[in-house]
Coordinates of C-alpha atoms in Angstrom, one line a residue:
M1245 CA 56.5 -205.9 -10.5
D1246 CA 57.0 -206.1 -7.0
F1247 CA 54.8 -208.0 -4.5
G1248 CA 53.3 -204.3 -3.2
T1249 CA 52.6 -203.3 -6.3
A1250 CA 50.7 -206.6 -7.8
L1251 CA 49.0 -206.6 -4.0
Q1252 CA 47.5 -203.2 -5.1
H1253 CA 46.4 -203.9 -8.3
M1254 CA 44.8 -206.9 -8.3
A1255 CA 42.8 -204.8 -4.8
A1256 CA 41.8 -202.2 -7.1
S1257 CA 40.4 -204.8 -10.1
S1258 CA 39.6 -208.2 -7.7
D1259 CA 35.5 -208.1 -9.2
R1260 CA 35.7 -210.6 -6.2
L1261 CA 36.4 -208.3 -3.6
A1262 CA 34.5 -205.3 -4.9
A1263 CA 31.7 -207.7 -4.9
S1264 CA 31.9 -207.7 -0.8
R1265 CA 33.0 -204.1 -0.2
Q1266 CA 29.0 -203.7 -2.5
A1267 CA 27.6 -206.2 0.0
V1268 CA 29.4 -203.9 3.0
D1269 CA 27.7 -200.9 1.2
S1270 CA 24.3 -202.4 0.8
A1271 CA 24.2 -203.4 4.6
A1272 CA 25.5 -199.5 5.9
W1273 CA 22.8 -198.3 3.3
Q1274 CA 20.1 -200.9 4.8
R1275 CA 21.0 -199.8 8.3
R1276 CA 21.4 -196.0 7.1
A1277 CA 17.4 -196.8 6.2
V1278 CA 16.4 -198.2 9.8
E1279 CA 17.5 -195.2 11.3
S1280 CA 14.8 -193.0 12.2
L1281 CA 12.2 -196.6 12.5
G1282 CA 10.2 -195.0 15.5
G1283 CA 9.9 -191.5 14.4
L1284 CA 6.8 -189.7 12.9
S1285 CA 5.2 -190.4 10.4
V1286 CA 3.5 -187.9 7.8
S1287 CA 1.5 -188.9 4.8
L1288 CA -0.5 -186.9 2.2
T1289 CA -3.7 -188.4 0.8
G1290 CA -6.1 -187.2 -2.2
A1291 CA -9.2 -188.2 -4.1
A1292 CA -11.0 -187.5 -6.8
Y1293 CA -14.9 -189.2 -6.9
A1294 CA -17.9 -189.5 -7.9
Y1295 CA -21.3 -190.9 -6.8
N1296 CA -24.4 -191.3 -7.8
V1297 CA -27.3 -192.6 -4.9
N1298 CA -31.0 -193.5 -5.4
L1299 CA -33.5 -193.6 -2.5
D1300 CA -36.5 -195.8 -3.1
V1301 CA -39.4 -194.6 -0.4
D1302 CA -42.4 -196.4 0.4
L1303 CA -45.4 -193.9 0.4
N1304 CA -48.4 -196.1 0.7
P1305 CA -48.6 -196.2 4.5
L1306 CA -48.7 -191.9 4.2
S1307 CA -51.6 -192.3 1.6
Q1308 CA -53.2 -194.5 4.2
A1309 CA -53.2 -192.2 6.9
L1310 CA -54.0 -189.1 5.1
P1311 CA -57.7 -189.9 5.1
G1312 CA -58.3 -189.4 9.1
I1313 CA -55.6 -186.5 8.9
A1314 CA -58.1 -184.7 6.6
S1315 CA -61.0 -185.6 9.2
Q1316 CA -60.0 -184.3 12.1
L1317 CA -59.2 -180.9 10.2
P1318 CA -61.5 -178.4 9.6
P1319 CA -64.4 -178.8 7.3
Q1320 CA -62.5 -176.0 5.0
L1321 CA -59.3 -177.4 5.3
G1322 CA -60.4 -181.1 5.2
G1323 CA -62.4 -180.6 1.9
M1324 CA -59.6 -178.8 0.7
V1325 CA -57.4 -182.0 1.5
A1326 CA -59.3 -184.5 0.0
Q1327 CA -59.5 -183.2 -3.3
L1328 CA -55.6 -183.2 -3.8
P1329 CA -54.3 -186.3 -6.0
H1330 CA -53.6 -189.7 -4.6
L1331 CA -50.1 -190.2 -3.6
P1332 CA -47.9 -192.1 -6.0
A1333 CA -47.1 -195.3 -4.4
S1334 CA -43.2 -194.9 -3.7
Y1335 CA -40.7 -192.1 -5.0
T1336 CA -37.1 -192.3 -5.8
L1337 CA -34.6 -189.7 -4.5
N1338 CA -31.7 -189.2 -6.5
R1339 CA -28.3 -186.9 -5.2
H1340 CA -25.4 -187.2 -7.6
K1341 CA -21.9 -185.3 -7.2
T1342 CA -18.3 -184.9 -8.7
D1343 CA -15.6 -183.5 -6.1
V1344 CA -12.2 -184.0 -5.0
T1345 CA -11.3 -184.3 -1.0
A1346 CA -7.2 -184.4 0.5
S1347 CA -5.9 -184.8 3.7
V1348 CA -2.7 -185.1 5.7
N1349 CA -2.1 -187.8 8.0
A1350 CA 0.3 -188.2 11.1
V1351 CA 1.4 -190.7 13.0
Y1352 CA 3.7 -190.8 15.9
P1353 CA 4.8 -193.9 17.6
L1354 CA 5.3 -193.1 21.5
Y1355 CA 6.1 -196.6 22.7
M1356 CA 6.9 -200.0 20.1
G1357 CA 8.3 -202.3 22.9
G1358 CA 11.5 -202.1 21.7
I1359 CA 10.9 -203.5 18.0
D1360 CA 12.8 -200.1 16.5
N1361 CA 15.9 -200.7 18.7
A1362 CA 15.6 -204.9 17.7
A1363 CA 15.5 -203.9 14.2
R1364 CA 18.5 -201.4 14.3
G1365 CA 20.3 -203.5 16.1
L1366 CA 19.7 -206.2 13.5
A1367 CA 21.0 -203.9 11.2
D1368 CA 24.1 -203.0 12.4
A1369 CA 25.0 -207.3 13.2
R1370 CA 24.1 -207.0 9.6
T1371 CA 26.8 -204.4 8.5
R1372 CA 29.5 -206.2 11.2
E1373 CA 29.1 -209.5 9.6
A1374 CA 29.5 -208.3 5.7
Q1375 CA 32.4 -206.8 7.0
A1376 CA 33.9 -209.7 8.4
D1377 CA 33.1 -211.5 4.6
N1378 CA 34.8 -208.6 3.2
A1379 CA 38.1 -208.7 5.7
R1380 CA 37.7 -212.9 5.1
V1381 CA 37.7 -212.0 0.9
S1382 CA 40.3 -209.8 1.2
D1383 CA 42.7 -212.3 3.3
E1384 CA 42.4 -215.0 1.1
L1385 CA 42.9 -213.0 -2.1
A1386 CA 46.0 -211.9 -0.9
S1387 CA 47.2 -215.6 0.2
L1388 CA 46.0 -216.7 -3.0
L1389 CA 48.7 -213.5 -4.3
V1390 CA 51.4 -214.7 -2.5
Q1391 CA 50.9 -218.0 -3.9
R1392 CA 50.5 -217.4 -7.4
Y1393 CA 53.6 -214.5 -6.9
F1394 CA 56.1 -216.6 -5.1
G1395 CA 55.3 -219.8 -6.9
A1396 CA 55.8 -218.1 -10.6
Q1397 CA 59.0 -216.7 -8.8
L1398 CA 60.0 -220.7 -8.0
A1399 CA 59.1 -221.7 -11.0
D1400 CA 61.3 -218.9 -13.1
R1401 CA 64.6 -220.0 -10.6
A1402 CA 63.9 -223.4 -11.2
A1403 CA 63.4 -222.8 -15.0
V1404 CA 67.0 -221.0 -15.6
L1405 CA 69.2 -223.4 -13.1
R1406 CA 67.5 -225.8 -15.3
E1407 CA 68.8 -224.0 -18.8
T1408 CA 72.3 -223.4 -17.2
A1409 CA 72.9 -226.7 -16.7
L1410 CA 71.2 -227.3 -19.9
Q1411 CA 73.9 -225.0 -21.2
S1412 CA 77.1 -226.1 -19.7
I1413 CA 75.7 -230.4 -20.5
E1414 CA 75.3 -228.9 -24.2
K1415 CA 79.5 -227.5 -24.1
H1416 CA 80.6 -231.1 -22.5
D1417 CA 78.4 -233.0 -24.9
A1418 CA 80.5 -230.7 -27.4
A1419 CA 83.6 -231.7 -25.9
A1420 CA 82.6 -235.1 -25.2
Q1421 CA 82.2 -235.8 -29.5
K1422 CA 85.8 -234.4 -29.8
M1423 CA 87.1 -236.7 -27.1
L1424 CA 85.7 -239.7 -28.5
D1425 CA 86.7 -238.8 -32.2
A1426 CA 90.4 -238.0 -30.7
G1427 CA 89.7 -241.8 -29.1
V1428 CA 90.1 -240.6 -25.8
I1429 CA 86.5 -241.4 -24.3
A1430 CA 85.0 -245.3 -25.2
K1431 CA 81.6 -244.7 -27.9
V1432 CA 79.3 -245.9 -24.5
E1433 CA 80.5 -243.1 -22.4
R1434 CA 79.5 -240.7 -25.4
L1435 CA 76.2 -242.2 -26.1
Q1436 CA 75.8 -241.6 -21.9
A1437 CA 76.5 -238.1 -22.1
R1438 CA 74.3 -237.8 -25.6
S1439 CA 71.9 -239.1 -23.4
A1440 CA 72.2 -237.2 -20.7
L1441 CA 72.2 -234.0 -22.8
E1442 CA 68.3 -234.8 -24.0
D1443 CA 67.1 -235.7 -20.6
A1444 CA 68.0 -232.1 -19.8
R1445 CA 66.9 -230.6 -22.7
K1446 CA 63.5 -231.8 -21.7
N1447 CA 63.4 -231.4 -17.8
A1448 CA 65.0 -227.5 -19.1
R1449 CA 62.0 -227.8 -21.3
K1450 CA 59.3 -228.3 -18.9
A1451 CA 60.5 -226.6 -16.2
R1452 CA 60.4 -223.0 -18.5
D1453 CA 56.7 -224.3 -19.3
D1454 CA 56.0 -224.3 -15.6
A1455 CA 57.0 -220.9 -15.2
D1456 CA 55.5 -219.8 -18.4
L1457 CA 52.0 -221.0 -16.8
A1458 CA 52.6 -219.8 -12.8
T1459 CA 53.3 -216.6 -14.9
T1460 CA 49.9 -216.9 -16.4
A1461 CA 48.0 -217.4 -13.4
L1462 CA 50.4 -214.7 -11.7
T1463 CA 49.0 -212.0 -14.4
R1464 CA 45.8 -213.2 -14.3
T1465 CA 45.4 -213.4 -10.3
A1466 CA 47.2 -209.7 -10.2
R1467 CA 44.2 -208.3 -13.1
A1468 CA 47.5 -207.1 -15.1
E1469 CA 46.5 -206.1 -18.4
E1470 CA 51.0 -207.4 -19.5
R1471 CA 52.5 -210.3 -18.6
V1472 CA 53.6 -210.1 -14.9
Q1473 CA 57.8 -211.1 -14.3
P1474 CA 57.8 -210.5 -10.3
T1475 CA 60.6 -208.9 -8.9
S1476 CA 60.5 -209.4 -5.3
P1477 CA 62.2 -212.4 -4.4
L1478 CA 61.8 -215.5 -1.7
F1479 CA 62.9 -214.6 1.2
V1480 CA 63.6 -216.4 5.2
N1481 CA 64.0 -214.6 8.2
S1482 CA 66.9 -216.3 9.9
Q1483 CA 65.1 -215.9 13.6
P1484 CA 62.2 -216.6 14.5
V1485 CA 58.8 -215.5 14.6
Q1486 CA 56.3 -213.3 17.5
P1487 CA 55.6 -216.8 20.1
L1488 CA 52.6 -218.7 19.5
D1489 CA 50.7 -216.7 21.9
Y1490 CA 51.6 -213.9 20.3
F1491 CA 49.2 -215.0 16.9
I1492 CA 47.0 -217.2 19.0
D1493 CA 45.8 -214.1 21.0
A1494 CA 45.6 -212.0 17.2
A1495 CA 43.5 -214.2 15.7
L1496 CA 41.0 -214.7 19.0
A1497 CA 40.9 -210.1 18.3
H1498 CA 40.7 -210.2 14.5
H1499 CA 40.0 -213.3 12.9
P1500 CA 37.2 -212.5 10.0
G1501 CA 35.6 -215.5 11.6
L1502 CA 34.9 -215.4 15.1
E1503 CA 33.4 -211.6 13.8
K1504 CA 31.2 -213.3 11.4
V1505 CA 30.1 -215.7 14.3
A1506 CA 29.3 -212.3 17.0
A1507 CA 27.3 -211.1 14.3
K1508 CA 25.4 -214.0 14.2
K1509 CA 25.1 -214.2 17.5
A1510 CA 23.9 -210.4 18.0
Q1511 CA 21.7 -211.5 14.8
A1512 CA 19.9 -214.0 17.0
S1513 CA 19.7 -211.7 20.2
Q1514 CA 18.1 -209.3 18.1
L1515 CA 15.6 -211.6 16.3
H1516 CA 14.7 -212.7 20.0
A1517 CA 14.5 -209.2 21.4
A1518 CA 12.2 -208.4 18.6
D1519 CA 9.8 -211.3 19.0
E1520 CA 9.7 -210.6 22.7
A1521 CA 8.8 -206.4 21.9
L1522 CA 5.8 -208.0 19.9
R1523 CA 4.5 -209.7 22.8
R1524 CA 4.7 -205.6 24.7
P1525 CA 1.5 -203.3 24.0
Q1526 CA 1.9 -200.3 21.2
V1527 CA 1.2 -196.7 21.6
Y1528 CA 1.4 -193.8 19.7
A1529 CA -0.3 -190.8 18.8
F1530 CA -2.5 -189.6 15.4
G1531 CA -4.2 -187.1 13.4
Q1532 CA -5.7 -186.2 9.8
R1533 CA -6.7 -183.1 8.9
Q1534 CA -8.7 -182.5 5.4
I1535 CA -7.0 -179.7 3.3
K1536 CA -9.5 -177.6 2.4
S1537 CA -10.1 -173.4 3.4
G1538 CA -12.9 -173.2 5.8
N1539 CA -13.6 -175.0 8.5
A1540 CA -11.5 -178.5 8.1
D1541 CA -12.8 -181.9 8.9
W1542 CA -9.9 -183.3 11.7
V1543 CA -9.0 -185.8 14.3
A1544 CA -6.5 -186.1 16.9
G1545 CA -5.6 -188.8 19.8
I1546 CA -3.8 -191.5 21.4
A1547 CA -4.6 -195.4 20.6
V1548 CA -3.2 -198.4 22.4
R1549 CA -2.8 -201.6 20.6
W1550 CA -1.6 -205.2 22.7
T1551 CA -2.4 -208.7 20.9
L1552 CA -4.1 -210.3 23.1
W1553 CA -4.2 -213.4 20.9
D1554 CA -2.8 -214.5 18.1
S1555 CA -2.8 -217.4 16.1
I1556 CA 1.1 -217.3 16.2
D1557 CA 2.5 -218.9 19.2
R1558 CA 4.7 -216.2 20.4
K1559 CA 6.7 -219.0 23.0
A1560 CA 7.5 -221.1 20.8
L1561 CA 9.0 -217.9 18.4
A1562 CA 10.5 -216.3 21.5
A1563 CA 11.8 -220.1 22.2
S1564 CA 13.0 -220.5 18.7
S1565 CA 15.3 -217.3 18.7
Q1566 CA 17.0 -218.3 22.4
A1567 CA 17.6 -221.3 21.2
Q1568 CA 19.5 -219.7 17.7
V1569 CA 21.5 -217.2 20.7
E1570 CA 22.7 -220.2 22.1
Q1571 CA 23.6 -222.3 19.0
A1572 CA 25.9 -219.5 18.2
E1573 CA 27.7 -219.1 21.1
R1574 CA 28.3 -223.1 20.8
T1575 CA 29.4 -222.0 17.4
G1576 CA 31.6 -219.3 18.4
A1577 CA 33.2 -221.8 21.6
Q1578 CA 33.7 -224.6 18.6
A1579 CA 35.2 -221.6 15.7
R1580 CA 37.7 -220.4 18.6
S1581 CA 38.9 -223.5 19.6
D1582 CA 39.6 -224.6 15.6
I1583 CA 41.1 -221.3 14.4
A1584 CA 43.3 -221.5 18.0
L1585 CA 44.5 -225.0 16.3
L1586 CA 44.9 -224.1 13.4
V1587 CA 46.8 -220.6 13.8
E1588 CA 49.1 -223.8 16.2
K1589 CA 49.4 -226.1 13.0
N1590 CA 50.4 -222.5 10.8
W1591 CA 53.2 -221.9 13.5
L1592 CA 54.7 -225.0 13.6
A1593 CA 54.7 -225.1 9.9
L1594 CA 56.2 -222.3 9.6
E1595 CA 59.0 -222.4 12.2
Q1596 CA 59.6 -226.3 9.8
A1597 CA 60.4 -223.9 6.9
R1598 CA 62.5 -221.9 8.7
R1599 CA 64.8 -225.0 10.3
Q1600 CA 64.5 -227.2 7.0
Y1601 CA 66.1 -224.0 4.8
F1602 CA 69.0 -223.4 7.0
A1603 CA 69.7 -227.3 7.6
Q1604 CA 70.2 -227.5 3.5
Q1605 CA 72.9 -224.8 3.7
A1606 CA 75.4 -228.3 3.9
G1607 CA 74.1 -229.9 0.9
V1608 CA 74.4 -226.9 -0.9
D1609 CA 78.0 -226.5 0.3
L1610 CA 78.5 -230.2 -1.0
S1611 CA 77.0 -229.9 -4.3
A1612 CA 78.8 -227.3 -5.4
E1613 CA 82.5 -228.8 -3.8
V1614 CA 81.4 -231.9 -5.8
L1615 CA 80.8 -229.8 -8.8
R1616 CA 83.8 -228.2 -8.1
L1617 CA 86.0 -231.4 -7.7
R1618 CA 84.4 -233.2 -10.7
E1619 CA 85.0 -230.0 -13.4
A1620 CA 89.1 -230.4 -11.9
G1621 CA 88.8 -234.0 -11.8
L1622 CA 87.6 -233.8 -16.2
R1623 CA 90.9 -231.2 -16.5
E1624 CA 93.1 -234.0 -14.9
G1625 CA 91.3 -236.7 -16.3
T1626 CA 90.0 -238.7 -13.3
S1627 CA 86.5 -237.7 -14.1
T1628 CA 84.5 -238.1 -16.7
T1629 CA 82.1 -236.5 -18.6
L1630 CA 78.7 -238.2 -17.5
D1631 CA 80.2 -237.6 -13.9
L1632 CA 80.6 -233.8 -14.6
I1633 CA 77.3 -233.1 -15.5
D1634 CA 75.8 -235.9 -12.9
A1635 CA 77.1 -233.1 -10.8
Q1636 CA 76.1 -230.1 -12.8
L1637 CA 72.6 -231.7 -12.4
N1638 CA 72.7 -232.6 -8.5
N1639 CA 73.9 -229.3 -7.7
A1640 CA 70.8 -227.4 -10.0
K1641 CA 68.3 -230.1 -8.5
V1642 CA 70.0 -229.2 -4.5
Q1643 CA 69.5 -225.6 -5.2
T1644 CA 65.8 -225.7 -6.5
E1645 CA 65.5 -227.9 -3.6
R1646 CA 66.6 -224.8 -1.0
A1647 CA 64.5 -222.6 -3.0
Q1648 CA 61.9 -224.4 -2.8
A1649 CA 61.8 -224.5 1.3
A1650 CA 62.5 -220.6 1.0
H1651 CA 58.5 -221.1 -0.9
D1652 CA 57.4 -223.6 1.3
Y1653 CA 58.5 -220.9 4.4
V1654 CA 56.4 -218.1 2.6
L1655 CA 53.3 -219.9 2.5
A1656 CA 53.1 -221.5 5.8
L1657 CA 54.2 -217.3 7.0
A1658 CA 51.3 -216.1 4.3
A1659 CA 48.6 -218.7 5.9
L1660 CA 50.1 -218.3 9.5
L1661 CA 49.0 -214.7 9.1
E1662 CA 45.9 -215.4 7.6
S1663 CA 44.4 -217.2 9.8
S1664 CA 45.4 -215.2 12.9
G1665 CA 43.8 -212.3 11.0
L1666 CA 47.4 -210.1 10.2
S1667 CA 47.0 -210.3 6.8
D1668 CA 48.1 -207.1 6.0
E1669 CA 51.6 -207.4 7.8
F1670 CA 52.8 -209.7 5.3
A1671 CA 54.9 -207.0 3.4
N1672 CA 56.4 -205.6 6.7
Y1673 CA 57.7 -209.2 7.5
M1674 CA 58.9 -209.6 4.1
A1675 CA 60.5 -206.0 4.5
Q1676 CA 62.5 -207.0 7.9
A1677 CA 63.8 -210.9 6.2
D1678 CA 67.2 -211.2 6.5
V1679 CA 67.9 -213.7 3.8
K1680 CA 66.4 -213.0 0.1
V1681 CA 66.9 -215.9 -2.3
D1682 CA 68.2 -213.6 -5.4

């Protein structure tokens, strides 16, 4: 699997990246939910009810007043009133009913003091923060894959070099035994060759175990179902990358950390605006109409609400939110300084790794020449088997160290691009590299 395929596979399968994407989607849906905040609101109300009402009426005052009333009437009527039965002391009136009612209500804010705009701005800022977190997670996972992918490549190369050296040493060990049997070499030299062989076996076994572990880590990072064997080689670009200022400018423009700080500042600003909006009056129109046939009840009007006194100190809240805005500004300034320093550190590390790789060419050439001379010397009898084994082990060591330098270059490049917010450009740098460590 080449690096590009591994990166695509990881991006499609990573649970961590999927979780950060869901956070972005959640924030986006919240922003959509408050898009129409401050607009018309219509509601429907319905109720079914039953009631029973009792009213006690005191009739004593009326009973006491009847004789006086009768005396003022004509004799015929007065006599009739006098013959009426006495009224009870009280009378209870009862009313009961079961009914249903329904109404439609509408509220339309005309002026909310800016609280609606502050809520939308806050949702926008939270969406930006989620997007910045998602970009940071994506960059971190890309750098992690670089470490695991090319770490597995380096470990496999070291194992192959150790195994190749072991194969040669096994041949020399067999030859040493024949030379001992022929009396050409001393027994101590034979024992030294055997000891070197055992050390080579131990080192080759450890190198292969390390390579297997690195491959397992790569497979899990890439979320592959089958064991991943990296095919993209380590690489180095013989020419320096762009100047330091290029990467600093890119970091200040694209780094997810700075975008997150900017989003935090925007949130603090919108919270401050919301605190200020709550201190202003609110004006809204309202209406209600009963849903029924015939002459329905309705009401409509305009209302103003202005809080003159509150148990919460609004001035203190405004001062608190303003302090958060200033805190975000200070945090942003510090973050810009820290990121610029990090970019410079990574840029210098990359250039140092590049120079180190090419500086090791002389050592590689020297170890190869020493190995050639030891092989020729063994044939001519001027070198011992142990000398040749040492030359072979040293040659494997030098080649491994140079591959390690290429590995350091690749990791430094990934770190530089991540700190500059340019992790997506790694594949382009890899394609442009003119030195491949096959």
